[in-house]
Amino acid sequence: MTKTIKKEELVLAAINVSKQAHAPYSNYRVGAAIVSKNGKVFTGCNVENAAYPSGICAERVAIFKAVSEGEKDFSLLAVVTKNGGMPCGACRQVMSEFSNNLPIIVSNDKGEITQETTLDLLLPHSFGANDVS
Ligand code: THU
């Protein structure tokens, strides 16, 4: 049977992985944890680079890790920053590749949830696979 991940567990996983952030340029640590419909959790942190555009956001690291492990169907994403910052536009676009109504929890690093929303609210009228077929 697939284990159900509680949202508090997912937020905790995001808090923990945010500690791995490589963010010497912004000093803004981000952690993301996404659970697949099979109940597997994938985590990611932001990884910055001296050549700034070569860095990547925490959410995309988590999603790309999941996809590279064969998981593309997701049921919940948690994002943690010190101040409850929202996912950026590029990450929203990547999320939309795999889900149009992904539930998203945003939390600060104390585990206080600041937003519970869905991707369709964060990225309405999105560009997607149907547009390029
Ligand atoms: N960042 C994320 O990891 N996720 C977002 O959705 C927004 C921004 C990172 C990128 C960069 O390393 C730092 O936060 C400051 O922009």
PDB file of N, CA, C and O and ligand atoms in Angstrom, residues 22-23 26 28-31 45-48 56-59 79 81 85-89 91, ligand 1:
ATOM      1  N   HIS A  22      23.040  25.748  -1.899  1.00  0.00           N
ATOM      2  CA  HIS A  22      24.316  26.398  -2.235  1.00  0.00           C
ATOM      3  C   HIS A  22      23.927  27.796  -2.703  1.00  0.00           C
ATOM      4  O   HIS A  22      23.550  27.993  -3.871  1.00  0.00           O
ATOM      5  N   ALA A  23      23.916  28.730  -1.755  1.00  0.00           N
ATOM      6  CA  ALA A  23      23.398  30.068  -2.062  1.00  0.00           C
ATOM      7  C   ALA A  23      24.336  31.161  -1.544  1.00  0.00           C
ATOM      8  O   ALA A  23      23.922  32.059  -0.812  1.00  0.00           O
ATOM      9  N   SER A  26      23.133  34.903  -3.115  1.00  0.00           N
ATOM     10  CA  SER A  26      21.910  35.548  -2.622  1.00  0.00           C
ATOM     11  C   SER A  26      21.733  35.375  -1.115  1.00  0.00           C
ATOM     12  O   SER A  26      20.984  36.120  -0.495  1.00  0.00           O
ATOM     13  N   TYR A  28      19.939  33.303   0.067  1.00  0.00           N
ATOM     14  CA  TYR A  28      18.505  32.995   0.190  1.00  0.00           C
ATOM     15  C   TYR A  28      18.346  31.495  -0.048  1.00  0.00           C
ATOM     16  O   TYR A  28      18.429  31.018  -1.171  1.00  0.00           O
ATOM     17  N   ARG A  29      18.148  30.788   1.040  1.00  0.00           N
ATOM     18  CA  ARG A  29      18.061  29.328   0.964  1.00  0.00           C
ATOM     19  C   ARG A  29      16.629  28.908   0.659  1.00  0.00           C
ATOM     20  O   ARG A  29      15.684  29.410   1.280  1.00  0.00           O
ATOM     21  N   VAL A  30      16.501  27.977  -0.275  1.00  0.00           N
ATOM     22  CA  VAL A  30      15.181  27.464  -0.637  1.00  0.00           C
ATOM     23  C   VAL A  30      15.221  25.944  -0.578  1.00  0.00           C
ATOM     24  O   VAL A  30      16.199  25.318  -1.004  1.00  0.00           O
ATOM     25  N   GLY A  31      14.169  25.370  -0.036  1.00  0.00           N
ATOM     26  CA  GLY A  31      14.017  23.917  -0.028  1.00  0.00           C
ATOM     27  C   GLY A  31      12.668  23.547  -0.623  1.00  0.00           C
ATOM     28  O   GLY A  31      11.667  24.246  -0.404  1.00  0.00           O
ATOM     29  N   CYS A  45      17.179  21.631  -3.345  1.00  0.00           N
ATOM     30  CA  CYS A  45      17.535  22.954  -2.818  1.00  0.00           C
ATOM     31  C   CYS A  45      18.026  23.801  -3.985  1.00  0.00           C
ATOM     32  O   CYS A  45      18.333  23.275  -5.054  1.00  0.00           O
ATOM     33  N   ASN A  46      18.093  25.113  -3.773  1.00  0.00           N
ATOM     34  CA  ASN A  46      18.655  25.948  -4.833  1.00  0.00           C
ATOM     35  C   ASN A  46      20.165  25.776  -4.885  1.00  0.00           C
ATOM     36  O   ASN A  46      20.830  25.608  -3.858  1.00  0.00           O
ATOM     37  N   VAL A  47      20.672  25.753  -6.100  1.00  0.00           N
ATOM     38  CA  VAL A  47      22.112  25.558  -6.329  1.00  0.00           C
ATOM     39  C   VAL A  47      22.587  26.704  -7.210  1.00  0.00           C
ATOM     40  O   VAL A  47      22.314  26.721  -8.414  1.00  0.00           O
ATOM     41  N   GLU A  48      23.236  27.677  -6.581  1.00  0.00           N
ATOM     42  CA  GLU A  48      23.678  28.859  -7.317  1.00  0.00           C
ATOM     43  C   GLU A  48      25.053  28.622  -7.937  1.00  0.00           C
ATOM     44  O   GLU A  48      25.726  27.622  -7.644  1.00  0.00           O
ATOM     45  N   ILE A  56      20.173  27.125 -10.301  1.00  0.00           N
ATOM     46  CA  ILE A  56      18.821  26.572 -10.491  1.00  0.00           C
ATOM     47  C   ILE A  56      18.058  26.610  -9.167  1.00  0.00           C
ATOM     48  O   ILE A  56      18.637  26.502  -8.091  1.00  0.00           O
ATOM     49  N   CYS A  57      16.755  26.744  -9.299  1.00  0.00           N
ATOM     50  CA  CYS A  57      15.868  26.835  -8.131  1.00  0.00           C
ATOM     51  C   CYS A  57      15.631  25.459  -7.502  1.00  0.00           C
ATOM     52  O   CYS A  57      15.719  24.413  -8.176  1.00  0.00           O
ATOM     53  N   ALA A  58      15.271  25.507  -6.236  1.00  0.00           N
ATOM     54  CA  ALA A  58      14.999  24.295  -5.465  1.00  0.00           C
ATOM     55  C   ALA A  58      13.870  23.454  -6.071  1.00  0.00           C
ATOM     56  O   ALA A  58      13.968  22.220  -6.143  1.00  0.00           O
ATOM     57  N   GLU A  59      12.808  24.114  -6.510  1.00  0.00           N
ATOM     58  CA  GLU A  59      11.650  23.379  -7.020  1.00  0.00           C
ATOM     59  C   GLU A  59      12.024  22.557  -8.244  1.00  0.00           C
ATOM     60  O   GLU A  59      11.605  21.409  -8.413  1.00  0.00           O
ATOM     61  N   VAL A  79       7.262  24.172  -0.499  1.00  0.00           N
ATOM     62  CA  VAL A  79       8.402  25.067  -0.724  1.00  0.00           C
ATOM     63  C   VAL A  79       8.657  25.846   0.554  1.00  0.00           C
ATOM     64  O   VAL A  79       7.710  26.398   1.141  1.00  0.00           O
ATOM     65  N   THR A  81      11.142  28.781   2.462  1.00  0.00           N
ATOM     66  CA  THR A  81      12.174  29.832   2.491  1.00  0.00           C
ATOM     67  C   THR A  81      12.093  30.492   3.855  1.00  0.00           C
ATOM     68  O   THR A  81      11.169  30.224   4.620  1.00  0.00           O
ATOM     69  N   GLY A  85       8.582  32.921   0.682  1.00  0.00           N
ATOM     70  CA  GLY A  85       8.582  33.390  -0.714  1.00  0.00           C
ATOM     71  C   GLY A  85       7.894  32.392  -1.638  1.00  0.00           C
ATOM     72  O   GLY A  85       7.942  31.179  -1.422  1.00  0.00           O
ATOM     73  N   MET A  86       7.276  32.930  -2.668  1.00  0.00           N
ATOM     74  CA  MET A  86       6.499  32.094  -3.596  1.00  0.00           C
ATOM     75  C   MET A  86       7.391  31.539  -4.714  1.00  0.00           C
ATOM     76  O   MET A  86       8.413  32.130  -5.052  1.00  0.00           O
ATOM     77  N   PRO A  87       6.992  30.416  -5.323  1.00  0.00           N
ATOM     78  CA  PRO A  87       7.761  29.865  -6.454  1.00  0.00           C
ATOM     79  C   PRO A  87       7.852  30.855  -7.612  1.00  0.00           C
ATOM     80  O   PRO A  87       6.871  31.541  -7.931  1.00  0.00           O
ATOM     81  N   CYS A  88       9.012  30.905  -8.256  1.00  0.00           N
ATOM     82  CA  CYS A  88       9.210  31.837  -9.375  1.00  0.00           C
ATOM     83  C   CYS A  88       8.461  31.346 -10.615  1.00  0.00           C
ATOM     84  O   CYS A  88       7.991  30.211 -10.689  1.00  0.00           O
ATOM     85  N   GLY A  89       8.402  32.237 -11.604  1.00  0.00           N
ATOM     86  CA  GLY A  89       7.665  31.921 -12.824  1.00  0.00           C
ATOM     87  C   GLY A  89       8.228  30.737 -13.587  1.00  0.00           C
ATOM     88  O   GLY A  89       7.481  29.911 -14.120  1.00  0.00           O
ATOM     89  N   CYS A  91       9.799  28.176 -12.411  1.00  0.00           N
ATOM     90  CA  CYS A  91       9.426  26.931 -11.716  1.00  0.00           C
ATOM     91  C   CYS A  91       7.949  26.610 -11.924  1.00  0.00           C
ATOM     92  O   CYS A  91       7.581  25.446 -12.078  1.00  0.00           O
TER      93      CYS A  91
HETATM   94  N1  THU B   1      14.849  30.500  -5.824  1.00  0.00           N
HETATM   95  C1  THU B   1      14.356  29.242  -5.715  1.00  0.00           C
HETATM   96  O1  THU B   1      15.076  28.296  -5.380  1.00  0.00           O
HETATM   97  N2  THU B   1      13.049  29.053  -5.982  1.00  0.00           N
HETATM   98  C2  THU B   1      12.190  30.042  -6.361  1.00  0.00           C
HETATM   99  O2  THU B   1      11.048  29.755  -6.699  1.00  0.00           O
HETATM  100  C3  THU B   1      12.620  31.427  -6.327  1.00  0.00           C
HETATM  101  C4  THU B   1      14.070  31.657  -6.208  1.00  0.00           C
HETATM  102  C5  THU B   1      16.288  30.723  -5.567  1.00  0.00           C
HETATM  103  C6  THU B   1      17.076  31.114  -6.769  1.00  0.00           C
HETATM  104  C7  THU B   1      18.242  31.809  -6.133  1.00  0.00           C
HETATM  105  O3  THU B   1      19.199  30.820  -5.767  1.00  0.00           O
HETATM  106  C8  THU B   1      17.675  32.411  -4.871  1.00  0.00           C
HETATM  107  O4  THU B   1      16.453  31.759  -4.631  1.00  0.00           O
HETATM  108  C9  THU B   1      17.428  33.902  -4.954  1.00  0.00           C
HETATM  109  O5  THU B   1      16.695  34.220  -6.073  1.00  0.00           O
END
